[in-house]
Amino acid sequence: MTPALSCTGLSYSFGTSKAVDGLDLLVHPGEVFGLLGPNGAGKTTTMRAITTLLPVPAGVIEVFGHDAARQKMAVRRLLGYVPQQLSADAALTGRENVSLFARVFDVPRRQRAARVGQALDAVGLGPQAHRLAATYSGGMVRRLELAQALVSAPRLMILDEPTIGLDPIARDSVWDRITEIRTGTGMTVLVTTHSMDEADQRCDRIALMHLGRLRALGTPAQLKSELVAHRRKSGETGLPPPTLEDVFRYHSGSGLGDPGPGSADEKGAFRDVRRTRRTAHRLG
């Protein structure tokens, strides 16, 4: 079976700073795959390379067998992307927002109205499609952005912190929709999140990055079992069963993810934090 995504020796540098260092990944069709790691781990650079926003050599990244270097447009047509920052226009209705994305993704004119309606219905926003996005709750905005990404019928959905700033009820609502769509269509999901509980409950497998390299890979249960085995080998006894957060801390040291002065991730850190906080405030 052709992998949904394969990265072979992915490396990327910004000047003398190496953001990703020889990353190998294989994502199976239909799974929810979590890409985790502390700030500065290289997750954002990896995502940008997968979405063809950063150039990579031929043969390094393939999406359903299409080379991200030689077949950029074919790869882009297979992708849906929900960014961390807000992408919905508050001055447009829900339907107008999704229609705009349908045009951007070059959905055929004859199919556009039906595809927009299907995407809105899939996320439970059909009855509210006539309302301005400015009147939506935080959870509704994230579901609207999911509809925007779904209108092109992607085979690989990339979610960057999809529930940031949401309360537990809204967070579950977004994930319930993602799960329903995945079950109904077989869509593959690649997600980044800093919520370890979310990753534990929602991801089939997890890759944990630190300082540009892959540190651990497996199901949440496997990663926790490996940590138990390490504790036994080290003579650590009497500890409670590890959580995925314990696994995260074990593989990333202090968890601060300091990539060193002048790194590419560090240069954009303040800007990214500011955007993230603005997003959380607007969704709150």
Tab-separated table of N, CA and C in Angstrom, residues 53-177:
chain	number	residue	atom	x	y	z
A	53	LEU	N	5.801	24.429	0.990
A	53	LEU	CA	6.114	25.838	1.215
A	53	LEU	C	7.619	26.062	1.347
A	54	LEU	N	8.355	24.997	1.624
A	54	LEU	CA	9.811	25.041	1.634
A	54	LEU	C	10.330	24.036	0.611
A	55	PRO	N	11.349	24.391	-0.161
A	55	PRO	CA	11.869	23.476	-1.190
A	55	PRO	C	12.686	22.348	-0.580
A	56	VAL	N	12.505	21.157	-1.114
A	56	VAL	CA	13.289	19.998	-0.691
A	56	VAL	C	13.772	19.265	-1.940
A	57	PRO	N	14.852	18.499	-1.838
A	57	PRO	CA	15.323	17.737	-2.996
A	57	PRO	C	14.319	16.661	-3.402
A	58	ALA	N	14.400	16.239	-4.640
A	58	ALA	CA	13.540	15.158	-5.135
A	58	ALA	C	13.794	13.888	-4.347
A	59	GLY	N	12.723	13.133	-4.094
A	59	GLY	CA	12.831	11.852	-3.426
A	59	GLY	C	12.834	11.913	-1.915
A	60	VAL	N	12.721	13.106	-1.344
A	60	VAL	CA	12.763	13.243	0.107
A	60	VAL	C	11.363	13.155	0.719
A	61	ILE	N	10.369	13.802	0.103
A	61	ILE	CA	8.998	13.795	0.610
A	61	ILE	C	8.049	13.335	-0.493
A	62	GLU	N	7.206	12.375	-0.146
A	62	GLU	CA	6.158	11.929	-1.069
A	62	GLU	C	4.822	11.895	-0.347
A	63	VAL	N	3.780	12.349	-1.020
A	63	VAL	CA	2.416	12.311	-0.509
A	63	VAL	C	1.600	11.437	-1.446
A	64	PHE	N	1.197	10.273	-0.952
A	64	PHE	CA	0.496	9.275	-1.759
A	64	PHE	C	1.231	9.016	-3.076
A	65	GLY	N	2.549	8.892	-2.977
A	65	GLY	CA	3.368	8.546	-4.133
A	65	GLY	C	3.778	9.712	-5.006
A	66	HIS	N	3.331	10.916	-4.708
A	66	HIS	CA	3.682	12.097	-5.491
A	66	HIS	C	4.848	12.831	-4.828
A	67	ASP	N	5.868	13.101	-5.629
A	67	ASP	CA	7.070	13.741	-5.119
A	67	ASP	C	6.825	15.227	-4.875
A	68	ALA	N	7.125	15.686	-3.655
A	68	ALA	CA	6.870	17.082	-3.297
A	68	ALA	C	7.780	18.047	-4.036
A	69	ALA	N	8.881	17.569	-4.590
A	69	ALA	CA	9.788	18.432	-5.343
A	69	ALA	C	9.404	18.494	-6.817
A	70	ARG	N	9.060	17.357	-7.389
A	70	ARG	CA	8.771	17.300	-8.827
A	70	ARG	C	7.295	17.507	-9.153
A	71	GLN	N	6.408	17.249	-8.180
A	71	GLN	CA	4.972	17.299	-8.459
A	71	GLN	C	4.259	18.157	-7.404
A	72	LYS	N	4.688	19.387	-7.274
A	72	LYS	CA	4.159	20.263	-6.224
A	72	LYS	C	2.652	20.437	-6.318
A	73	MET	N	2.145	20.716	-7.503
A	73	MET	CA	0.714	20.975	-7.638
A	73	MET	C	-0.097	19.720	-7.351
A	74	ALA	N	0.408	18.571	-7.751
A	74	ALA	CA	-0.302	17.318	-7.472
A	74	ALA	C	-0.355	17.072	-5.968
A	75	VAL	N	0.736	17.383	-5.272
A	75	VAL	CA	0.767	17.223	-3.814
A	75	VAL	C	-0.212	18.177	-3.155
A	76	ARG	N	-0.215	19.429	-3.592
A	76	ARG	CA	-1.098	20.435	-2.988
A	76	ARG	C	-2.563	20.069	-3.147
A	77	ARG	N	-2.905	19.441	-4.255
A	77	ARG	CA	-4.302	19.049	-4.470
A	77	ARG	C	-4.739	17.927	-3.536
A	78	LEU	N	-3.775	17.226	-2.953
A	78	LEU	CA	-4.096	16.129	-2.039
A	78	LEU	C	-4.211	16.588	-0.585
A	79	LEU	N	-3.837	17.847	-0.326
A	79	LEU	CA	-3.726	18.334	1.042
A	79	LEU	C	-4.885	19.237	1.443
A	80	GLY	N	-5.256	19.148	2.724
A	80	GLY	CA	-6.073	20.147	3.380
A	80	GLY	C	-5.264	20.649	4.557
A	81	TYR	N	-5.403	21.931	4.884
A	81	TYR	CA	-4.542	22.504	5.918
A	81	TYR	C	-5.334	23.441	6.813
A	82	VAL	N	-5.315	23.165	8.111
A	82	VAL	CA	-5.912	24.053	9.111
A	82	VAL	C	-4.761	24.643	9.912
A	83	PRO	N	-4.448	25.920	9.693
A	83	PRO	CA	-3.304	26.531	10.368
A	83	PRO	C	-3.607	26.869	11.812
A	84	GLN	N	-2.550	27.182	12.540
A	84	GLN	CA	-2.719	27.572	13.932
A	84	GLN	C	-3.384	28.941	14.037
A	85	GLN	N	-2.983	29.875	13.153
A	85	GLN	CA	-3.573	31.197	13.159
A	85	GLN	C	-4.922	31.176	12.455
A	86	LEU	N	-5.783	32.134	12.792
A	86	LEU	CA	-7.107	32.209	12.193
A	86	LEU	C	-7.016	32.434	10.692
A	87	SER	N	-7.797	31.678	9.938
A	87	SER	CA	-7.832	31.843	8.484
A	87	SER	C	-9.211	32.247	7.986
A	88	ALA	N	-10.219	32.230	8.866
A	88	ALA	CA	-11.576	32.631	8.470
A	88	ALA	C	-11.684	34.153	8.488
A	89	ASP	N	-12.496	34.688	7.565
A	89	ASP	CA	-12.732	36.122	7.464
A	89	ASP	C	-13.999	36.463	8.234
A	90	ALA	N	-13.864	37.265	9.296
A	90	ALA	CA	-14.999	37.589	10.154
A	90	ALA	C	-16.085	38.357	9.422
A	91	ALA	N	-15.731	39.051	8.334
A	91	ALA	CA	-16.695	39.874	7.611
A	91	ALA	C	-17.523	39.076	6.613
A	92	LEU	N	-17.204	37.788	6.445
A	92	LEU	CA	-17.935	36.925	5.518
A	92	LEU	C	-18.786	35.935	6.289
A	93	THR	N	-19.821	35.433	5.649
A	93	THR	CA	-20.617	34.384	6.269
A	93	THR	C	-19.839	33.072	6.230
A	94	GLY	N	-20.336	32.080	6.952
A	94	GLY	CA	-19.705	30.777	6.905
A	94	GLY	C	-19.649	30.231	5.492
A	95	ARG	N	-20.762	30.346	4.772
A	95	ARG	CA	-20.807	29.834	3.401
A	95	ARG	C	-19.841	30.598	2.500
A	96	GLU	N	-19.768	31.909	2.662
A	96	GLU	CA	-18.869	32.699	1.825
A	96	GLU	C	-17.409	32.348	2.096
A	97	ASN	N	-17.072	32.085	3.358
A	97	ASN	CA	-15.705	31.675	3.680
A	97	ASN	C	-15.332	30.383	2.976
A	98	VAL	N	-16.201	29.394	3.048
A	98	VAL	CA	-15.899	28.098	2.437
A	98	VAL	C	-15.910	28.217	0.913
A	99	SER	N	-16.807	29.044	0.363
A	99	SER	CA	-16.853	29.253	-1.084
A	99	SER	C	-15.563	29.880	-1.590
A	100	LEU	N	-15.019	30.786	-0.793
A	100	LEU	CA	-13.749	31.410	-1.171
A	100	LEU	C	-12.653	30.364	-1.285
A	101	PHE	N	-12.593	29.460	-0.323
A	101	PHE	CA	-11.581	28.405	-0.370
A	101	PHE	C	-11.836	27.439	-1.525
A	102	ALA	N	-13.099	27.221	-1.862
A	102	ALA	CA	-13.410	26.363	-3.004
A	102	ALA	C	-12.836	26.954	-4.290
A	103	ARG	N	-12.898	28.266	-4.424
A	103	ARG	CA	-12.316	28.912	-5.594
A	103	ARG	C	-10.799	28.846	-5.558
A	104	VAL	N	-10.230	29.080	-4.359
A	104	VAL	CA	-8.773	29.031	-4.217
A	104	VAL	C	-8.232	27.654	-4.581
A	105	PHE	N	-8.949	26.599	-4.156
A	105	PHE	CA	-8.525	25.229	-4.440
A	105	PHE	C	-8.983	24.740	-5.807
A	106	ASP	N	-9.551	25.649	-6.583
A	106	ASP	CA	-9.937	25.341	-7.967
A	106	ASP	C	-10.949	24.200	-8.051
A	107	VAL	N	-11.916	24.192	-7.125
A	107	VAL	CA	-13.017	23.234	-7.223
A	107	VAL	C	-13.849	23.609	-8.451
A	108	PRO	N	-14.154	22.676	-9.345
A	108	PRO	CA	-14.915	23.003	-10.554
A	108	PRO	C	-16.190	23.776	-10.242
A	109	ARG	N	-16.497	24.773	-11.061
A	109	ARG	CA	-17.636	25.649	-10.816
A	109	ARG	C	-18.939	24.859	-10.657
A	110	ARG	N	-19.132	23.840	-11.471
A	110	ARG	CA	-20.377	23.061	-11.416
A	110	ARG	C	-20.528	22.308	-10.094
A	111	GLN	N	-19.417	21.956	-9.485
A	111	GLN	CA	-19.452	21.193	-8.238
A	111	GLN	C	-19.373	22.079	-6.995
A	112	ARG	N	-19.084	23.359	-7.199
A	112	ARG	CA	-18.715	24.223	-6.077
A	112	ARG	C	-19.810	24.327	-5.011
A	113	ALA	N	-21.028	24.639	-5.422
A	113	ALA	CA	-22.110	24.841	-4.444
A	113	ALA	C	-22.352	23.573	-3.633
A	114	ALA	N	-22.373	22.427	-4.335
A	114	ALA	CA	-22.624	21.164	-3.638
A	114	ALA	C	-21.489	20.834	-2.671
A	115	ARG	N	-20.235	21.060	-3.103
A	115	ARG	CA	-19.093	20.745	-2.258
A	115	ARG	C	-19.040	21.658	-1.032
A	116	VAL	N	-19.402	22.923	-1.202
A	116	VAL	CA	-19.436	23.853	-0.080
A	116	VAL	C	-20.482	23.403	0.936
A	117	GLY	N	-21.667	23.034	0.440
A	117	GLY	CA	-22.722	22.558	1.333
A	117	GLY	C	-22.327	21.289	2.060
A	118	GLN	N	-21.681	20.380	1.358
A	118	GLN	CA	-21.254	19.131	1.971
A	118	GLN	C	-20.213	19.379	3.064
A	119	ALA	N	-19.267	20.289	2.804
A	119	ALA	CA	-18.231	20.583	3.791
A	119	ALA	C	-18.832	21.209	5.046
A	120	LEU	N	-19.783	22.121	4.865
A	120	LEU	CA	-20.425	22.766	6.015
A	120	LEU	C	-21.259	21.761	6.806
A	121	ASP	N	-21.974	20.909	6.094
A	121	ASP	CA	-22.776	19.885	6.779
A	121	ASP	C	-21.879	18.909	7.540
A	122	ALA	N	-20.714	18.602	6.963
A	122	ALA	CA	-19.812	17.628	7.581
A	122	ALA	C	-19.314	18.098	8.947
A	123	VAL	N	-19.215	19.417	9.118
A	123	VAL	CA	-18.739	19.945	10.407
A	123	VAL	C	-19.876	20.486	11.258
A	124	GLY	N	-21.110	20.243	10.809
A	124	GLY	CA	-22.270	20.635	11.596
A	124	GLY	C	-22.607	22.107	11.558
A	125	LEU	N	-22.191	22.811	10.489
A	125	LEU	CA	-22.449	24.249	10.398
A	125	LEU	C	-23.469	24.607	9.321
A	126	GLY	N	-24.101	23.606	8.726
A	126	GLY	CA	-25.093	23.900	7.693
A	126	GLY	C	-26.143	24.913	8.129
A	127	PRO	N	-26.775	24.718	9.299
A	127	PRO	CA	-27.820	25.650	9.740
A	127	PRO	C	-27.296	27.050	10.054
A	128	GLN	N	-26.007	27.196	10.328
A	128	GLN	CA	-25.434	28.505	10.660
A	128	GLN	C	-24.631	29.107	9.512
A	129	ALA	N	-24.721	28.509	8.329
A	129	ALA	CA	-23.876	28.942	7.207
A	129	ALA	C	-24.163	30.371	6.770
A	130	HIS	N	-25.372	30.874	7.041
A	130	HIS	CA	-25.735	32.222	6.606
A	130	HIS	C	-25.232	33.302	7.554
A	131	ARG	N	-24.743	32.926	8.723
A	131	ARG	CA	-24.303	33.895	9.722
A	131	ARG	C	-22.880	34.366	9.444
A	132	LEU	N	-22.578	35.610	9.824
A	132	LEU	CA	-21.219	36.108	9.716
A	132	LEU	C	-20.306	35.311	10.644
A	133	ALA	N	-19.093	35.043	10.189
A	133	ALA	CA	-18.139	34.307	11.020
A	133	ALA	C	-17.838	35.064	12.311
A	134	ALA	N	-18.010	36.391	12.287
A	134	ALA	CA	-17.769	37.192	13.487
A	134	ALA	C	-18.715	36.830	14.620
A	135	THR	N	-19.854	36.200	14.296
A	135	THR	CA	-20.823	35.837	15.331
A	135	THR	C	-20.623	34.412	15.829
A	136	TYR	N	-19.647	33.692	15.281
A	136	TYR	CA	-19.416	32.298	15.665
A	136	TYR	C	-18.644	32.224	16.993
A	137	SER	N	-18.883	31.148	17.733
A	137	SER	CA	-18.073	30.857	18.913
A	137	SER	C	-16.708	30.338	18.464
A	138	GLY	N	-15.781	30.217	19.432
A	138	GLY	CA	-14.457	29.723	19.096
A	138	GLY	C	-14.478	28.344	18.459
A	139	GLY	N	-15.287	27.441	19.030
A	139	GLY	CA	-15.373	26.092	18.475
A	139	GLY	C	-15.961	26.097	17.076
A	140	MET	N	-16.940	26.972	16.828
A	140	MET	CA	-17.546	27.069	15.502
A	140	MET	C	-16.546	27.598	14.478
A	141	VAL	N	-15.699	28.552	14.904
A	141	VAL	CA	-14.684	29.083	13.995
A	141	VAL	C	-13.720	27.981	13.574
A	142	ARG	N	-13.293	27.150	14.520
A	142	ARG	CA	-12.373	26.075	14.160
A	142	ARG	C	-13.050	25.057	13.249
A	143	ARG	N	-14.328	24.790	13.491
A	143	ARG	CA	-15.052	23.883	12.593
A	143	ARG	C	-15.224	24.508	11.211
A	144	LEU	N	-15.396	25.823	11.160
A	144	LEU	CA	-15.474	26.504	9.872
A	144	LEU	C	-14.163	26.361	9.118
A	145	GLU	N	-13.053	26.520	9.828
A	145	GLU	CA	-11.755	26.368	9.170
A	145	GLU	C	-11.537	24.932	8.705
A	146	LEU	N	-12.074	23.999	9.444
A	146	LEU	CA	-12.020	22.602	9.008
A	146	LEU	C	-12.823	22.422	7.720
A	147	ALA	N	-13.986	23.054	7.641
A	147	ALA	CA	-14.801	22.996	6.424
A	147	ALA	C	-14.059	23.612	5.247
A	148	GLN	N	-13.346	24.717	5.491
A	148	GLN	CA	-12.559	25.342	4.427
A	148	GLN	C	-11.527	24.363	3.861
A	149	ALA	N	-10.889	23.617	4.751
A	149	ALA	CA	-9.877	22.662	4.312
A	149	ALA	C	-10.505	21.438	3.659
A	150	LEU	N	-11.735	21.098	4.055
A	150	LEU	CA	-12.394	19.893	3.532
A	150	LEU	C	-13.005	20.088	2.154
A	151	VAL	N	-13.233	21.332	1.752
A	151	VAL	CA	-13.992	21.574	0.523
A	151	VAL	C	-13.282	21.023	-0.712
A	152	SER	N	-11.969	20.859	-0.625
A	152	SER	CA	-11.224	20.300	-1.760
A	152	SER	C	-11.128	18.779	-1.704
A	153	ALA	N	-11.832	18.165	-0.744
A	153	ALA	CA	-11.814	16.702	-0.565
A	153	ALA	C	-10.390	16.169	-0.436
A	154	PRO	N	-9.619	16.648	0.556
A	154	PRO	CA	-8.224	16.227	0.691
A	154	PRO	C	-8.100	14.789	1.164
A	155	ARG	N	-7.016	14.156	0.754
A	155	ARG	CA	-6.714	12.813	1.239
A	155	ARG	C	-5.834	12.864	2.480
A	156	LEU	N	-5.081	13.960	2.623
A	156	LEU	CA	-4.248	14.162	3.808
A	156	LEU	C	-4.601	15.511	4.422
A	157	MET	N	-5.119	15.483	5.650
A	157	MET	CA	-5.457	16.708	6.366
A	157	MET	C	-4.357	17.024	7.369
A	158	ILE	N	-3.820	18.245	7.289
A	158	ILE	CA	-2.773	18.680	8.189
A	158	ILE	C	-3.363	19.698	9.148
A	159	LEU	N	-3.279	19.402	10.438
A	159	LEU	CA	-3.873	20.232	11.484
A	159	LEU	C	-2.770	20.746	12.396
A	160	ASP	N	-2.602	22.050	12.442
A	160	ASP	CA	-1.577	22.663	13.281
A	160	ASP	C	-2.249	23.255	14.512
A	161	GLU	N	-2.089	22.583	15.650
A	161	GLU	CA	-2.730	23.005	16.902
A	161	GLU	C	-4.217	23.312	16.675
A	162	PRO	N	-5.005	22.325	16.242
A	162	PRO	CA	-6.381	22.601	15.812
A	162	PRO	C	-7.330	23.042	16.908
A	163	THR	N	-6.988	22.807	18.175
A	163	THR	CA	-7.923	23.152	19.253
A	163	THR	C	-7.343	24.177	20.211
A	164	ILE	N	-6.357	24.925	19.758
A	164	ILE	CA	-5.731	25.905	20.628
A	164	ILE	C	-6.751	26.952	21.083
A	165	GLY	N	-6.772	27.238	22.370
A	165	GLY	CA	-7.651	28.260	22.915
A	165	GLY	C	-9.088	27.841	23.130
A	166	LEU	N	-9.403	26.578	22.886
A	166	LEU	CA	-10.792	26.129	23.011
A	166	LEU	C	-11.038	25.488	24.377
A	167	ASP	N	-12.276	25.623	24.849
A	167	ASP	CA	-12.644	24.943	26.089
A	167	ASP	C	-12.835	23.451	25.808
A	168	PRO	N	-12.886	22.611	26.838
A	168	PRO	CA	-12.967	21.155	26.617
A	168	PRO	C	-14.149	20.718	25.752
A	169	ILE	N	-15.310	21.368	25.905
A	169	ILE	CA	-16.480	20.982	25.116
A	169	ILE	C	-16.267	21.306	23.644
A	170	ALA	N	-15.766	22.513	23.363
A	170	ALA	CA	-15.509	22.894	21.979
A	170	ALA	C	-14.408	22.028	21.368
A	171	ARG	N	-13.393	21.693	22.171
A	171	ARG	CA	-12.301	20.848	21.697
A	171	ARG	C	-12.824	19.470	21.296
A	172	ASP	N	-13.670	18.892	22.131
A	172	ASP	CA	-14.244	17.582	21.800
A	172	ASP	C	-15.120	17.662	20.559
A	173	SER	N	-15.838	18.772	20.396
A	173	SER	CA	-16.700	18.943	19.233
A	173	SER	C	-15.889	18.937	17.943
A	174	VAL	N	-14.759	19.661	17.955
A	174	VAL	CA	-13.900	19.687	16.770
A	174	VAL	C	-13.365	18.291	16.460
A	175	TRP	N	-12.890	17.599	17.497
A	175	TRP	CA	-12.320	16.269	17.267
A	175	TRP	C	-13.389	15.255	16.877
A	176	ASP	N	-14.582	15.385	17.407
A	176	ASP	CA	-15.657	14.478	17.013
A	176	ASP	C	-15.936	14.602	15.517
A	177	ARG	N	-15.923	15.833	15.013
A	177	ARG	CA	-16.142	16.046	13.579
A	177	ARG	C	-15.002	15.456	12.764
